[in-house]
């Protein structure tokens, strides 16, 4: 339990949890996992059209390909910059993952996988007070969402939920 409160004390996390209705604090494993703390919210979608409508309502315009773009081949090693040229696609579509984008001018990361869309906020590897304010602002936009919210955003003991 002490690990959960290493960067932010329990009192601060409880205060953040009371301020946020949808976003949850995720305490990263860190170290060799190369992940960071974040504020996350996730929604389930059944059809790609639901995802498209949801993201459009947030001002996110998806990159949609007419044909399968080149993808990395298994068993072939690629240099980092070469690998980054391959678009990461949303499962079951020819649409590029939103990745780094803005909602209401706020930088977020959006990843869609296996019928779940997850929105994350963070400053590098940490969560700041500004991230909490930004998450609260985005929550006002998300309040009307008809998609089922997944709470916590993933099956992990690393989430701090009220």
GROMACS .gro file of C-alpha atoms in nm:
model
  162
    1UNK     CA    1   0.000   0.000   0.000
    2UNK     CA    2   0.292   0.234   0.072
    3UNK     CA    3   0.395   0.205  -0.295
    4UNK     CA    4   0.063   0.356  -0.407
    5UNK     CA    5   0.132   0.675  -0.210
    6UNK     CA    6   0.501   0.716  -0.298
    7UNK     CA    7   0.461   1.021  -0.526
    8UNK     CA    8   0.139   1.162  -0.381
    9UNK     CA    9   0.020   1.111  -0.025
   10UNK     CA   10  -0.304   0.933   0.056
   11UNK     CA   11  -0.469   1.260   0.162
   12UNK     CA   12  -0.393   1.424  -0.175
   13UNK     CA   13  -0.515   1.122  -0.375
   14UNK     CA   14  -0.838   1.112  -0.174
   15UNK     CA   15  -0.888   1.484  -0.243
   16UNK     CA   16  -0.830   1.428  -0.617
   17UNK     CA   17  -1.070   1.131  -0.616
   18UNK     CA   18  -1.345   1.346  -0.462
   19UNK     CA   19  -1.290   1.619  -0.723
   20UNK     CA   20  -1.300   1.382  -1.020
   21UNK     CA   21  -1.616   1.190  -1.109
   22UNK     CA   22  -1.489   0.987  -1.406
   23UNK     CA   23  -1.108   0.990  -1.422
   24UNK     CA   24  -0.910   0.757  -1.195
   25UNK     CA   25  -0.551   0.793  -1.074
   26UNK     CA   26  -0.323   0.515  -1.200
   27UNK     CA   27  -0.002   0.448  -1.006
   28UNK     CA   28   0.248   0.309  -1.255
   29UNK     CA   29   0.486   0.025  -1.195
   30UNK     CA   30   0.768   0.247  -1.321
   31UNK     CA   31   1.129   0.139  -1.348
   32UNK     CA   32   1.192  -0.111  -1.626
   33UNK     CA   33   0.821  -0.107  -1.720
   34UNK     CA   34   0.883   0.247  -1.855
   35UNK     CA   35   0.529   0.355  -1.772
   36UNK     CA   36   0.411   0.655  -1.577
   37UNK     CA   37   0.134   0.766  -1.347
   38UNK     CA   38  -0.177   0.894  -1.522
   39UNK     CA   39  -0.539   0.995  -1.486
   40UNK     CA   40  -0.750   0.756  -1.695
   41UNK     CA   41  -1.109   0.712  -1.804
   42UNK     CA   42  -1.235   0.430  -2.026
   43UNK     CA   43  -1.554   0.355  -2.218
   44UNK     CA   44  -1.673   0.041  -2.396
   45UNK     CA   45  -1.794   0.059  -2.755
   46UNK     CA   46  -1.957  -0.213  -2.963
   47UNK     CA   47  -1.920  -0.092  -3.320
   48UNK     CA   48  -1.653   0.124  -3.482
   49UNK     CA   49  -1.929   0.374  -3.574
   50UNK     CA   50  -1.994   0.430  -3.201
   51UNK     CA   51  -1.625   0.502  -3.149
   52UNK     CA   52  -1.618   0.738  -3.447
   53UNK     CA   53  -1.920   0.933  -3.316
   54UNK     CA   54  -1.777   0.948  -2.964
   55UNK     CA   55  -1.436   1.076  -3.077
   56UNK     CA   56  -1.594   1.326  -3.319
   57UNK     CA   57  -1.798   1.468  -3.029
   58UNK     CA   58  -1.466   1.534  -2.850
   59UNK     CA   59  -1.328   1.710  -3.156
   60UNK     CA   60  -1.103   1.418  -3.254
   61UNK     CA   61  -1.090   1.356  -3.629
   62UNK     CA   62  -0.966   1.008  -3.708
   63UNK     CA   63  -0.725   0.936  -3.992
   64UNK     CA   64  -0.906   0.679  -4.207
   65UNK     CA   65  -0.732   0.481  -4.480
   66UNK     CA   66  -0.905   0.355  -4.795
   67UNK     CA   67  -0.679   0.050  -4.806
   68UNK     CA   68  -0.459  -0.135  -4.558
   69UNK     CA   69  -0.148   0.081  -4.503
   70UNK     CA   70   0.193  -0.088  -4.480
   71UNK     CA   71   0.241  -0.260  -4.145
   72UNK     CA   72   0.553  -0.405  -3.978
   73UNK     CA   73   0.615  -0.769  -4.061
   74UNK     CA   74   0.670  -1.023  -3.783
   75UNK     CA   75   1.028  -1.137  -3.741
   76UNK     CA   76   1.181  -0.830  -3.908
   77UNK     CA   77   1.379  -0.582  -3.701
   78UNK     CA   78   1.313  -0.215  -3.779
   79UNK     CA   79   1.506   0.093  -3.675
   80UNK     CA   80   1.305   0.316  -3.439
   81UNK     CA   81   1.233   0.592  -3.690
   82UNK     CA   82   1.145   0.336  -3.958
   83UNK     CA   83   0.904   0.156  -3.723
   84UNK     CA   84   0.733   0.484  -3.631
   85UNK     CA   85   0.635   0.533  -3.997
   86UNK     CA   86   0.390   0.242  -3.970
   87UNK     CA   87   0.049   0.371  -3.858
   88UNK     CA   88  -0.095   0.196  -3.554
   89UNK     CA   89  -0.449   0.090  -3.642
   90UNK     CA   90  -0.758   0.055  -3.425
   91UNK     CA   91  -0.862  -0.312  -3.409
   92UNK     CA   92  -1.106  -0.411  -3.682
   93UNK     CA   93  -1.070  -0.085  -3.877
   94UNK     CA   94  -0.848   0.097  -4.124
   95UNK     CA   95  -0.837   0.391  -3.882
   96UNK     CA   96  -0.523   0.519  -3.716
   97UNK     CA   97  -0.507   0.525  -3.336
   98UNK     CA   98  -0.570   0.882  -3.213
   99UNK     CA   99  -0.262   0.869  -2.985
  100UNK     CA  100  -0.146   1.214  -2.875
  101UNK     CA  101  -0.424   1.466  -2.941
  102UNK     CA  102  -0.615   1.755  -2.785
  103UNK     CA  103  -0.957   1.777  -2.624
  104UNK     CA  104  -1.060   2.139  -2.568
  105UNK     CA  105  -0.694   2.239  -2.613
  106UNK     CA  106  -0.583   1.993  -2.342
  107UNK     CA  107  -0.318   1.739  -2.440
  108UNK     CA  108  -0.436   1.381  -2.388
  109UNK     CA  109  -0.346   1.034  -2.509
  110UNK     CA  110  -0.625   0.819  -2.656
  111UNK     CA  111  -0.586   0.448  -2.724
  112UNK     CA  112  -0.859   0.219  -2.865
  113UNK     CA  113  -0.824  -0.157  -2.827
  114UNK     CA  114  -1.060  -0.455  -2.799
  115UNK     CA  115  -1.377  -0.245  -2.779
  116UNK     CA  116  -1.239  -0.004  -2.519
  117UNK     CA  117  -1.139   0.358  -2.567
  118UNK     CA  118  -0.913   0.496  -2.292
  119UNK     CA  119  -0.829   0.862  -2.242
  120UNK     CA  120  -0.522   0.946  -2.030
  121UNK     CA  121  -0.369   1.266  -1.895
  122UNK     CA  122  -0.024   1.306  -1.743
  123UNK     CA  123   0.284   1.526  -1.740
  124UNK     CA  124   0.561   1.296  -1.858
  125UNK     CA  125   0.568   1.017  -1.604
  126UNK     CA  126   0.373   1.202  -1.334
  127UNK     CA  127   0.030   1.348  -1.259
  128UNK     CA  128   0.013   1.713  -1.159
  129UNK     CA  129  -0.248   1.940  -1.006
  130UNK     CA  130  -0.291   2.091  -1.354
  131UNK     CA  131  -0.375   1.743  -1.490
  132UNK     CA  132  -0.649   1.714  -1.226
  133UNK     CA  133  -0.794   2.053  -1.328
  134UNK     CA  134  -0.776   1.951  -1.695
  135UNK     CA  135  -0.944   1.616  -1.623
  136UNK     CA  136  -1.226   1.796  -1.438
  137UNK     CA  137  -1.279   2.021  -1.742
  138UNK     CA  138  -1.288   1.723  -1.980
  139UNK     CA  139  -1.534   1.543  -1.750
  140UNK     CA  140  -1.792   1.816  -1.821
  141UNK     CA  141  -1.772   1.718  -2.188
  142UNK     CA  142  -1.791   1.346  -2.103
  143UNK     CA  143  -2.092   1.380  -1.871
  144UNK     CA  144  -2.339   1.321  -2.157
  145UNK     CA  145  -2.161   1.013  -2.299
  146UNK     CA  146  -2.396   0.721  -2.357
  147UNK     CA  147  -2.120   0.462  -2.384
  148UNK     CA  148  -2.075   0.236  -2.082
  149UNK     CA  149  -1.794   0.363  -1.859
  150UNK     CA  150  -1.545   0.102  -1.739
  151UNK     CA  151  -1.457   0.167  -1.374
  152UNK     CA  152  -1.178   0.120  -1.294
  153UNK     CA  153  -1.046   0.176  -1.649
  154UNK     CA  154  -0.860  -0.157  -1.639
  155UNK     CA  155  -0.850  -0.459  -1.411
  156UNK     CA  156  -0.556  -0.346  -1.200
  157UNK     CA  157  -0.482  -0.286  -0.834
  158UNK     CA  158  -0.278   0.016  -0.948
  159UNK     CA  159  -0.593   0.232  -0.974
  160UNK     CA  160  -0.694   0.458  -0.689
  161UNK     CA  161  -1.075   0.478  -0.686
  162UNK     CA  162  -1.318   0.624  -0.433
   0.00000   0.00000   0.00000
